[in-house]
Short mmCIF file of C-alpha atoms in Angstrom, two decimals:
data_model
loop_
_atom_site.label_atom_id
_atom_site.label_comp_id
_atom_site.label_asym_id
_atom_site.label_seq_id
_atom_site.Cartn_x
_atom_site.Cartn_y
_atom_site.Cartn_z
CA MET A 819 -15.66 -14.99 -18.43
CA ARG A 820 -14.67 -11.39 -17.70
CA ARG A 821 -17.30 -11.23 -14.98
CA VAL A 822 -15.94 -14.38 -13.34
CA LEU A 823 -12.32 -13.22 -13.56
CA GLY A 824 -13.34 -9.86 -12.13
CA LYS A 825 -14.13 -11.38 -8.75
CA VAL A 826 -11.54 -10.85 -6.05
CA ARG A 827 -11.73 -14.46 -4.91
CA VAL A 828 -11.01 -15.74 -8.42
CA ARG A 829 -8.14 -13.31 -8.96
CA ALA A 830 -6.63 -14.16 -5.58
CA ALA A 831 -6.89 -17.91 -6.19
CA LEU A 832 -5.42 -17.62 -9.69
CA GLY A 833 -2.64 -15.34 -8.50
CA ALA A 834 -1.67 -17.59 -5.59
CA THR A 835 -1.82 -20.69 -7.79
CA LEU A 836 0.36 -19.06 -10.45
CA VAL A 837 2.96 -17.96 -7.90
CA VAL A 838 3.07 -21.38 -6.27
CA ALA A 839 3.26 -23.07 -9.69
CA LEU A 840 6.22 -20.94 -10.75
CA ALA A 841 7.95 -21.56 -7.43
CA LEU A 842 7.36 -25.31 -7.61
CA VAL A 843 8.51 -25.53 -11.22
CA ALA A 844 11.69 -23.63 -10.38
CA ALA A 845 12.30 -25.71 -7.26
CA GLY A 846 11.53 -28.97 -9.09
CA THR A 847 13.86 -28.11 -11.94
CA ALA A 848 16.62 -27.27 -9.50
CA LEU A 849 15.97 -30.51 -7.60
CA LEU A 850 16.15 -32.60 -10.78
CA LEU A 851 19.39 -30.91 -11.84
CA VAL A 852 20.99 -31.43 -8.43
CA LEU A 853 19.82 -35.06 -8.30
CA LYS A 854 21.09 -35.72 -11.81
CA ASN A 855 24.47 -34.13 -11.09
CA ASN A 856 24.85 -36.13 -7.88
CA LEU A 857 23.99 -39.41 -9.59
CA VAL A 858 26.31 -38.63 -12.49
CA GLY A 859 29.03 -37.81 -9.98
CA GLN A 860 28.50 -41.17 -8.27
CA ALA A 861 28.68 -42.93 -11.65
CA ASP A 862 31.93 -41.08 -12.44
CA LEU A 863 33.38 -42.16 -9.10
CA GLN A 864 32.43 -45.80 -9.62
CA ALA A 865 33.88 -45.78 -13.14
CA GLU A 866 37.10 -44.16 -11.90
CA ASN A 867 37.48 -46.73 -9.12
CA ALA A 868 37.09 -49.57 -11.61
CA ALA A 869 39.58 -47.96 -14.02
CA ARG A 870 42.17 -47.41 -11.28
CA GLU A 871 41.87 -51.01 -10.05
CA VAL A 872 42.74 -52.28 -13.53
CA ALA A 873 45.44 -49.63 -14.00
CA THR A 874 47.02 -50.64 -10.70
CA GLN A 875 47.19 -54.26 -11.85
CA ILE A 876 48.94 -53.11 -15.03
CA ALA A 877 51.40 -50.95 -13.10
CA THR A 878 52.30 -53.83 -10.80
CA GLY A 879 53.23 -56.05 -13.76
CA THR A 880 50.14 -58.22 -14.19
CA PRO A 881 50.07 -59.54 -17.79
CA TYR A 882 47.23 -58.15 -19.90
CA GLY A 883 45.87 -61.59 -20.51
CA LYS A 884 45.56 -62.23 -16.76
CA LEU A 885 43.98 -58.94 -15.71
CA ASP A 886 41.08 -59.30 -13.27
CA LEU A 887 38.44 -57.29 -15.13
CA PRO A 888 34.97 -56.56 -13.67
CA ASP A 889 31.85 -58.06 -15.15
CA GLY A 890 31.04 -56.38 -18.43
CA ASP A 891 27.37 -55.96 -17.59
CA ASP A 892 28.16 -53.82 -14.51
CA ARG A 893 31.49 -52.21 -15.46
CA PRO A 894 32.53 -52.53 -19.11
CA VAL A 895 36.33 -52.12 -19.27
CA VAL A 896 38.60 -51.89 -22.26
CA VAL A 897 42.42 -51.55 -22.17
CA LEU A 898 44.03 -49.86 -25.14
CA ALA A 899 47.60 -49.37 -26.25
CA GLU A 900 48.89 -45.98 -27.36
CA ASP A 901 48.31 -46.90 -30.99
CA GLY A 902 44.69 -47.88 -30.31
CA ARG A 903 45.17 -51.67 -30.19
CA VAL A 904 42.87 -53.45 -27.77
CA LEU A 905 45.01 -55.06 -25.10
CA ALA A 906 42.21 -56.39 -22.92
CA ALA A 907 38.44 -56.09 -22.56
CA GLY A 908 35.77 -57.23 -20.14
CA ASP A 909 33.55 -60.23 -20.76
CA ASP A 910 30.92 -59.77 -23.46
CA VAL A 911 32.11 -56.20 -24.24
CA ARG A 912 31.48 -55.94 -27.98
CA ALA A 913 31.89 -52.19 -28.68
CA VAL A 914 32.62 -48.87 -26.95
CA ASP A 915 31.31 -45.62 -28.46
CA GLY A 916 30.39 -47.56 -31.57
CA LYS A 917 33.90 -48.97 -32.12
CA ALA A 918 34.07 -52.76 -32.15
CA VAL A 919 36.30 -54.48 -29.62
CA THR A 920 37.76 -57.34 -31.68
CA ALA A 921 41.51 -57.72 -31.33
CA ARG A 922 43.15 -58.66 -28.09
CA GLN A 923 46.89 -58.69 -28.53
CA ALA A 924 49.50 -58.71 -25.83
CA PRO A 925 52.14 -56.02 -26.16
CA ALA A 926 55.82 -56.80 -26.74
CA ALA A 927 57.93 -57.47 -23.70
CA GLN A 928 60.18 -54.54 -24.42
CA PRO A 929 58.98 -50.96 -23.88
CA PRO A 930 57.84 -48.94 -26.85
CA ALA A 931 60.25 -46.83 -28.82
CA GLY A 932 61.77 -44.05 -26.84
CA SER A 933 63.92 -43.99 -23.76
CA ASP A 934 62.66 -44.16 -20.24
CA ASP A 935 64.14 -40.76 -19.63
CA ASP A 936 61.96 -39.30 -22.37
CA ASP A 937 58.87 -40.93 -20.82
CA ASP A 938 59.82 -39.65 -17.42
CA ASP A 939 60.08 -36.15 -18.78
CA GLN A 940 56.76 -36.39 -20.60
CA GLY A 941 54.52 -38.12 -18.04
CA ILE A 942 54.24 -41.03 -15.67
CA LYS A 943 57.07 -43.46 -14.98
CA PRO A 944 56.99 -47.23 -15.42
CA GLY A 945 54.97 -48.92 -12.73
CA GLU A 946 52.88 -45.76 -12.04
CA VAL A 947 49.26 -44.76 -12.59
CA GLU A 948 48.17 -41.32 -13.77
CA ASP A 949 46.84 -39.19 -10.92
CA GLU A 950 44.10 -37.47 -12.90
CA ALA A 951 41.22 -39.35 -14.46
CA HIS A 952 39.25 -38.05 -17.42
CA HIS A 953 35.45 -38.45 -17.43
CA SER A 954 33.12 -38.50 -20.40
CA GLY A 955 29.84 -39.91 -21.55
CA GLY A 956 29.44 -42.64 -24.11
CA THR A 957 27.85 -45.92 -25.06
CA ALA A 958 28.90 -49.51 -24.73
CA THR A 959 27.57 -52.73 -26.21
CA VAL A 960 27.69 -55.64 -23.80
CA GLY A 961 26.40 -58.85 -25.28
CA HIS A 962 23.55 -57.78 -27.50
CA ARG A 963 22.46 -54.71 -25.47
CA THR A 964 23.74 -51.15 -26.06
CA ALA A 965 23.34 -48.63 -23.21
CA ASP A 966 24.65 -45.25 -22.04
CA TYR A 967 27.54 -45.14 -19.60
CA ARG A 968 29.81 -42.68 -17.85
CA PHE A 969 33.44 -43.52 -18.66
CA ALA A 970 36.59 -42.81 -16.69
CA THR A 971 39.91 -42.93 -18.56
CA VAL A 972 43.17 -43.53 -16.65
CA GLU A 973 46.66 -44.02 -18.09
CA ALA A 974 49.20 -46.46 -16.60
CA LYS A 975 52.66 -47.86 -17.43
CA ASP A 976 53.63 -51.43 -16.83
CA THR A 977 56.98 -52.40 -15.38
CA GLN A 978 58.51 -52.53 -18.90
CA GLY A 979 57.48 -48.93 -19.62
CA GLY A 980 54.60 -49.81 -21.93
CA LYS A 981 51.75 -47.31 -21.73
CA ALA A 982 48.18 -48.51 -21.50
CA VAL A 983 44.92 -46.57 -21.43
CA VAL A 984 42.22 -48.05 -19.21
CA ARG A 985 38.69 -46.99 -19.94
CA ALA A 986 35.99 -48.19 -17.52
CA GLY A 987 32.31 -47.40 -17.62
CA SER A 988 29.48 -47.12 -15.11
CA PRO A 989 25.87 -47.54 -16.30
CA LEU A 990 23.45 -44.58 -16.23
CA ALA A 991 20.31 -46.71 -16.12
CA ALA A 992 19.91 -46.31 -12.34
CA GLU A 993 20.48 -42.54 -12.56
CA ARG A 994 17.89 -42.17 -15.30
CA ALA A 995 15.43 -44.36 -13.44
CA ALA A 996 15.80 -42.27 -10.28
CA VAL A 997 15.44 -38.96 -12.15
CA GLY A 998 12.49 -40.33 -14.09
CA SER A 999 10.76 -41.46 -10.90
CA VAL A 1000 11.21 -38.06 -9.26
CA ARG A 1001 10.01 -36.29 -12.42
CA THR A 1002 6.95 -38.52 -12.65
CA ALA A 1003 6.13 -37.94 -8.98
CA MET A 1004 6.44 -34.20 -9.51
CA LEU A 1005 4.25 -34.22 -12.60
CA ILE A 1006 1.57 -36.11 -10.69
CA GLY A 1007 1.91 -34.21 -7.41
CA LEU A 1008 2.23 -30.69 -8.83
CA PRO A 1009 -1.33 -30.43 -10.25
CA CYS A 1010 -2.76 -31.92 -7.06
CA LEU A 1011 -0.82 -29.44 -4.94
CA LEU A 1012 -1.91 -26.54 -7.14
CA LEU A 1013 -5.54 -27.63 -6.79
CA VAL A 1014 -5.15 -27.65 -3.02
CA VAL A 1015 -3.54 -24.19 -3.08
CA ALA A 1016 -6.31 -22.81 -5.30
CA ALA A 1017 -9.05 -24.32 -3.12
CA VAL A 1018 -7.51 -23.11 0.15
CA THR A 1019 -6.93 -19.63 -1.26
CA TRP A 1020 -10.49 -19.50 -2.55
CA LEU A 1021 -11.94 -20.53 0.82
CA LEU A 1022 -9.71 -18.21 2.84
CA THR A 1023 -10.39 -15.27 0.54
CA ARG A 1024 -14.09 -15.97 0.62
CA ARG A 1025 -14.06 -16.07 4.40
CA ALA A 1026 -11.95 -12.91 4.62
CA LEU A 1027 -14.22 -11.01 2.22
CA ARG A 1028 -17.45 -12.12 3.86
CA PRO A 1029 -17.54 -8.99 6.10
CA VAL A 1030 -16.97 -6.85 3.01
CA GLU A 1031 -20.05 -8.37 1.42
CA GLY A 1032 -21.96 -7.57 4.61
CA ILE A 1033 -20.76 -3.97 4.42
CA ARG A 1034 -21.76 -3.75 0.76
CA THR A 1035 -25.20 -5.21 1.42
CA GLU A 1036 -25.87 -2.80 4.28
CA MET A 1037 -24.63 0.18 2.26
CA ALA A 1038 -26.94 -0.83 -0.58
CA ALA A 1039 -29.83 -1.02 1.89
CA ILE A 1040 -28.93 2.40 3.33
CA THR A 1041 -28.81 3.89 -0.15
CA ALA A 1042 -32.17 2.38 -1.05
CA SER A 1043 -33.88 3.44 2.18
CA ALA A 1044 -32.07 6.82 2.57
CA ASP A 1045 -31.94 6.06 6.31
CA LEU A 1046 -28.59 7.50 7.37
CA SER A 1047 -29.09 6.39 10.97
CA ARG A 1048 -28.24 2.81 10.01
CA ARG A 1049 -24.67 1.54 10.30
CA VAL A 1050 -22.70 -1.24 8.64
CA PRO A 1051 -21.66 -4.24 10.77
CA GLU A 1052 -18.18 -4.11 12.31
CA PRO A 1053 -16.54 -7.57 12.46
CA GLY A 1054 -14.35 -6.64 15.44
CA SER A 1055 -11.37 -8.48 13.96
CA ARG A 1056 -9.03 -5.47 14.36
CA ASP A 1057 -7.79 -5.84 10.80
CA GLU A 1058 -8.09 -3.77 7.63
CA ILE A 1059 -11.72 -4.79 7.07
CA ASP A 1060 -12.64 -3.86 10.63
CA ARG A 1061 -11.00 -0.46 10.14
CA LEU A 1062 -12.87 -0.10 6.85
CA ALA A 1063 -16.17 -0.78 8.62
CA ARG A 1064 -15.39 1.74 11.37
CA THR A 1065 -14.35 4.37 8.83
CA THR A 1066 -17.53 3.71 6.85
CA ASN A 1067 -19.63 4.19 9.97
CA GLU A 1068 -17.76 7.39 10.79
CA THR A 1069 -18.43 8.61 7.26
CA LEU A 1070 -22.10 7.72 7.60
CA GLY A 1071 -22.21 9.58 10.92
CA ALA A 1072 -20.60 12.66 9.38
CA LEU A 1073 -22.97 12.44 6.42
CA GLN A 1074 -25.98 12.11 8.72
CA ALA A 1075 -24.83 15.09 10.76
CA SER A 1076 -24.25 17.09 7.58
CA VAL A 1077 -27.70 16.24 6.22
CA GLU A 1078 -29.37 17.08 9.53
CA ARG A 1079 -27.41 20.33 9.73
CA GLN A 1080 -28.45 21.16 6.20
CA ARG A 1081 -32.09 20.46 6.99
CA ARG A 1082 -31.93 22.64 10.11
CA PHE A 1083 -30.19 25.32 8.09
CA VAL A 1084 -32.90 25.33 5.44
CA ALA A 1085 -35.64 25.37 8.09
CA ASP A 1086 -33.99 28.15 10.10
CA ALA A 1087 -33.22 30.18 6.98
CA SER A 1088 -36.85 29.84 5.84
CA HIS A 1089 -38.01 30.96 9.28
CA GLU A 1090 -35.65 33.93 9.35
CA LEU A 1091 -36.61 34.99 5.85
CA ARG A 1092 -40.31 34.64 6.44
CA SER A 1093 -40.54 37.32 9.14
CA PRO A 1094 -38.95 40.27 7.27
CA ILE A 1095 -40.64 39.27 4.03
CA ALA A 1096 -44.04 39.15 5.75
CA SER A 1097 -43.39 42.47 7.47
CA LEU A 1098 -42.25 44.10 4.23
CA ARG A 1099 -45.27 42.74 2.36
CA THR A 1100 -47.63 44.01 5.05
CA GLN A 1101 -46.12 47.48 4.94
CA LEU A 1102 -46.31 47.59 1.16
CA GLU A 1103 -49.94 46.43 1.15
CA VAL A 1104 -50.85 49.05 3.77
CA GLY A 1105 -48.98 51.67 1.75
CA ILE A 1106 -50.92 50.78 -1.38
CA ALA A 1107 -54.25 50.94 0.44
CA HIS A 1108 -53.37 53.92 2.64
CA PRO A 1109 -50.37 55.82 1.32
CA GLU A 1110 -50.42 58.16 4.29
CA LEU A 1111 -49.74 55.18 6.63
CA LEU A 1112 -46.72 53.83 4.70
CA ASP A 1113 -43.73 53.26 7.05
CA ALA A 1114 -41.00 53.83 4.50
CA GLU A 1115 -38.25 53.71 7.11
CA GLY A 1116 -39.46 50.36 8.45
CA ALA A 1117 -39.69 48.96 4.93
CA VAL A 1118 -36.14 50.03 4.24
CA GLN A 1119 -34.97 48.38 7.48
CA ASP A 1120 -36.70 45.13 6.52
CA ALA A 1121 -35.14 45.28 3.06
CA VAL A 1122 -31.71 45.87 4.58
CA ARG A 1123 -32.22 42.96 6.93
CA LEU A 1124 -33.17 40.74 4.00
CA GLN A 1125 -30.13 41.95 2.08
CA ASN A 1126 -27.79 41.20 4.99
CA LEU A 1127 -29.36 37.81 5.59
CA ALA A 1128 -29.05 36.90 1.90
CA ALA A 1129 -25.39 37.99 1.94
CA ASP A 1130 -24.73 35.86 5.03
CA LEU A 1131 -26.41 32.83 3.48
CA LEU A 1132 -24.41 33.29 0.27
CA LEU A 1133 -21.13 33.49 2.22
CA LEU A 1134 -21.99 30.36 4.21
CA ALA A 1135 -22.81 28.53 1.00
CA ARG A 1136 -19.40 29.46 -0.44
CA LEU A 1137 -17.65 28.37 2.73
CA ASP A 1138 -19.52 25.07 2.78
CA ALA A 1139 -18.52 24.54 -0.84
CA GLY A 1140 -14.87 24.68 0.24
CA GLU A 1141 -13.97 28.07 -1.22
CA ARG A 1142 -10.28 28.73 -0.55
CA PRO A 1143 -9.37 32.17 0.78
CA ALA A 1144 -7.15 34.41 -1.32
CA ASP A 1145 -3.47 34.16 -0.40
CA THR A 1146 -2.65 37.81 0.40
CA ARG A 1147 -0.85 39.38 3.35
CA ILE A 1148 -3.04 41.20 5.85
CA ASP A 1149 -1.75 43.58 8.54
CA LEU A 1150 -4.13 42.95 11.45
CA ALA A 1151 -3.19 46.18 13.25
CA ALA A 1152 -3.97 48.27 10.15
CA LEU A 1153 -7.18 46.29 9.62
CA VAL A 1154 -8.37 47.03 13.17
CA ARG A 1155 -7.61 50.75 12.87
CA GLU A 1156 -9.39 50.94 9.50
CA GLU A 1157 -12.49 49.08 10.74
CA VAL A 1158 -12.76 51.17 13.94
CA SER A 1159 -12.36 54.43 12.00
CA GLN A 1160 -15.32 53.51 9.78
CA ARG A 1161 -17.70 52.65 12.64
CA VAL A 1162 -18.89 56.20 13.33
CA GLY A 1163 -22.49 55.26 14.03
CA ASP A 1164 -21.88 52.68 16.78
CA ARG A 1165 -23.79 52.92 20.03
CA ILE A 1166 -20.52 52.63 21.93
CA ALA A 1167 -17.22 53.91 20.56
CA VAL A 1168 -14.73 51.10 20.07
CA GLN A 1169 -11.50 51.51 22.00
CA VAL A 1170 -8.28 50.33 20.36
CA GLY A 1171 -6.05 48.63 22.90
CA GLU A 1172 -2.61 47.17 22.33
CA VAL A 1173 -1.99 46.66 18.61
CA THR A 1174 1.14 44.91 17.36
CA GLY A 1175 2.04 44.98 13.70
CA VAL A 1176 1.66 41.36 12.60
CA GLU A 1177 0.73 39.93 9.21
CA VAL A 1178 -1.40 36.91 8.35
CA ALA A 1179 -2.20 35.28 5.01
CA GLY A 1180 -5.72 35.01 3.64
CA SER A 1181 -8.66 36.98 2.32
CA ARG A 1182 -8.76 40.58 3.57
CA SER A 1183 -12.49 40.86 3.02
CA GLN A 1184 -13.25 37.64 4.94
CA VAL A 1185 -10.97 38.50 7.88
CA GLY A 1186 -12.48 41.97 7.90
CA ARG A 1187 -15.90 40.33 7.99
CA VAL A 1188 -14.86 38.36 11.08
CA LEU A 1189 -13.69 41.52 12.83
CA GLY A 1190 -16.90 43.33 11.88
CA ASN A 1191 -19.09 40.48 13.15
CA LEU A 1192 -17.22 40.37 16.46
CA LEU A 1193 -17.57 44.15 16.92
CA ASP A 1194 -21.28 43.97 16.00
CA ASN A 1195 -21.78 41.21 18.57
CA ALA A 1196 -19.95 43.26 21.22
CA GLN A 1197 -22.03 46.38 20.40
CA ARG A 1198 -25.27 44.47 20.93
CA HIS A 1199 -24.29 43.12 24.35
CA ALA A 1200 -21.87 45.69 25.85
CA ALA A 1201 -22.95 47.88 28.76
CA GLY A 1202 -20.59 50.76 28.01
CA ALA A 1203 -17.22 49.61 26.69
CA VAL A 1204 -15.92 47.70 23.63
CA ARG A 1205 -12.22 47.19 23.01
CA ALA A 1206 -10.17 45.56 20.24
CA SER A 1207 -6.49 44.57 20.44
CA VAL A 1208 -3.89 42.68 18.40
CA VAL A 1209 -0.87 40.83 19.86
CA ARG A 1210 1.57 38.18 18.69
CA GLU A 1211 2.03 34.95 20.65
CA GLY A 1212 4.75 32.81 19.09
CA ALA A 1213 3.63 31.69 15.66
CA TRP A 1214 0.10 33.03 16.18
CA ALA A 1215 -1.46 36.43 15.61
CA VAL A 1216 -4.18 37.00 18.24
CA LEU A 1217 -7.07 39.41 17.69
CA ARG A 1218 -9.23 40.02 20.80
CA VAL A 1219 -12.59 41.76 20.95
CA GLU A 1220 -14.10 42.21 24.42
CA ASP A 1221 -17.03 44.05 25.98
CA ASP A 1222 -18.33 44.68 29.49
CA GLY A 1223 -21.56 42.82 28.95
CA PRO A 1224 -22.95 39.94 31.05
CA GLY A 1225 -20.64 37.38 29.36
CA VAL A 1226 -21.28 33.96 27.90
CA PRO A 1227 -22.01 31.05 30.28
CA PRO A 1228 -19.34 28.30 30.04
CA GLU A 1229 -21.88 25.69 28.89
CA GLU A 1230 -22.92 27.92 25.97
CA ARG A 1231 -19.46 28.90 24.67
CA GLU A 1232 -19.57 26.37 21.87
CA ARG A 1233 -23.24 26.48 21.05
CA ILE A 1234 -23.17 30.21 20.21
CA PHE A 1235 -21.06 29.36 17.13
CA GLU A 1236 -23.82 27.20 15.69
CA ARG A 1237 -25.95 28.66 12.95
CA PHE A 1238 -29.13 30.54 13.89
CA VAL A 1239 -28.37 30.28 17.62
CA ARG A 1240 -29.18 33.24 19.88
CA LEU A 1241 -28.93 33.25 23.66
CA ASP A 1242 -32.00 35.16 24.76
CA ASP A 1243 -31.58 34.59 28.49
CA ALA A 1244 -27.86 35.04 29.02
CA ARG A 1245 -27.54 38.02 26.65
CA SER A 1246 -30.01 40.58 25.41
CA ARG A 1247 -32.24 39.74 22.47
CA ASP A 1248 -30.42 40.03 19.15
CA ASP A 1249 -32.15 42.97 17.53
CA GLY A 1250 -32.35 42.21 13.89
CA GLY A 1251 -29.64 39.53 13.83
CA ALA A 1252 -30.29 36.04 12.51
CA GLY A 1253 -27.68 34.23 14.62
CA LEU A 1254 -25.26 33.78 11.72
CA GLY A 1255 -22.51 36.27 12.55
CA LEU A 1256 -20.51 34.12 14.96
CA ALA A 1257 -21.05 30.98 12.85
CA ILE A 1258 -19.63 32.81 9.82
CA ALA A 1259 -16.72 34.14 11.88
CA ARG A 1260 -15.70 30.68 13.09
CA ASP A 1261 -16.03 29.13 9.61
CA VAL A 1262 -13.80 31.86 8.16
CA ALA A 1263 -11.26 31.38 10.96
CA GLN A 1264 -11.09 27.64 10.32
CA ARG A 1265 -10.73 28.17 6.55
CA HIS A 1266 -7.69 30.35 7.34
CA GLY A 1267 -6.12 27.65 9.53
CA GLY A 1268 -7.03 29.40 12.80
CA THR A 1269 -9.51 29.24 15.66
CA LEU A 1270 -12.20 31.42 17.21
CA THR A 1271 -13.08 30.87 20.87
CA VAL A 1272 -14.69 32.62 23.84
CA ARG A 1273 -12.57 33.25 26.91
CA GLU A 1274 -13.69 34.15 30.41
CA GLY A 1275 -16.41 36.79 30.33
CA SER A 1276 -17.04 38.35 26.92
CA VAL A 1277 -13.59 38.03 25.32
CA PHE A 1278 -13.67 36.66 21.77
CA GLU A 1279 -10.23 35.52 20.63
CA LEU A 1280 -9.32 34.97 16.97
CA ARG A 1281 -6.04 33.12 16.39
CA LEU A 1282 -4.47 33.00 12.94
CA PRO A 1283 -1.04 31.67 11.90
CA VAL A 1284 1.52 34.37 11.24
CA ALA A 1285 2.37 34.75 7.55
#
């Protein structure tokens, strides 16, 4: 049962059916109440009309024995005196509200005790009918049948000042029949309508989720085959599911690119590591066999190269893992002066150009690594001049490192930032480098919210947001 209820189609159909059921029940209840009130109001009006017709006859002086009373089956009417005596009643009216209608006595010709002035002060005058009618529910027995009625009570005074109370009823059988018919129709129609709603919701949800099932099936196949070149079908409906399919394909594309980049990285790293390791092994084997031929300096250089390459690979691994830079303030001008002062063994002395005191936030060691990599790159390719400068442009701190070398061709200005890429033709052969320096520099720049680009010639520009 839990498995069935866990399906989206089932939950959607049940939810829609429940909402529609609640709405229909509320609307049906309101409809029945309004219908009942309207029918009761009509019954009250009919009873009041009948009561006023009889009261008008009394007010105009018609004797109680000659009153024109409506048929008891349709409008049971009873006329009572103030003391409760029955003055007149409709044909076959046997009881009202359980009280038997037995005596029919005409009132005395003279008005009841009390002066006319007192009556005038207290209520209606002789020959008048009360303006306001009083409505109530009750029962009446006509013939041998007792039924529910709506009664209207109206007071009137005859020409002699005698007060009479006219009570006329209107049957509720028609009202109850109408309400019962509507209720029965609703009880029959509501389940049918809910079944239709559930079926339509089920079919529409099933049709809407069909592309999702296609996406799931294709993703399962991709996972089983490990073929990241495959893509899920896009329905082209320009809705949420279509956007989901496009996003899934974009994710697959990014994953494929990441896996391919990782494979290239492993292959290139293995290739770069193999050469110095083989060279170092050869030198050590020669040194063991012929100590006098041991090239200790060359072995040290190979070891240093391995150490630097391992450090670069470790830093790239941390950057790929999403390591966040430390949030410290770095004075770029002071960093440039410090780095230049420590580079005493460079082939070409680094010139310090314009330096503006500007601070950025991040890791001092990583930003220093970027500056060092840029200066190393310039040293390898410069003809006779290397210069570093720091300026502020709006909300950006700009660090520029330039040399007078042959420059980077425009079509290669993005490729040089890829890992293990070296431009042998456009620039001199990278002596000892593995092609990771610029890749590390750009990754660090991006982790700090900045950019690293190549401008015209050999100008490398690092932009970082001002702290």
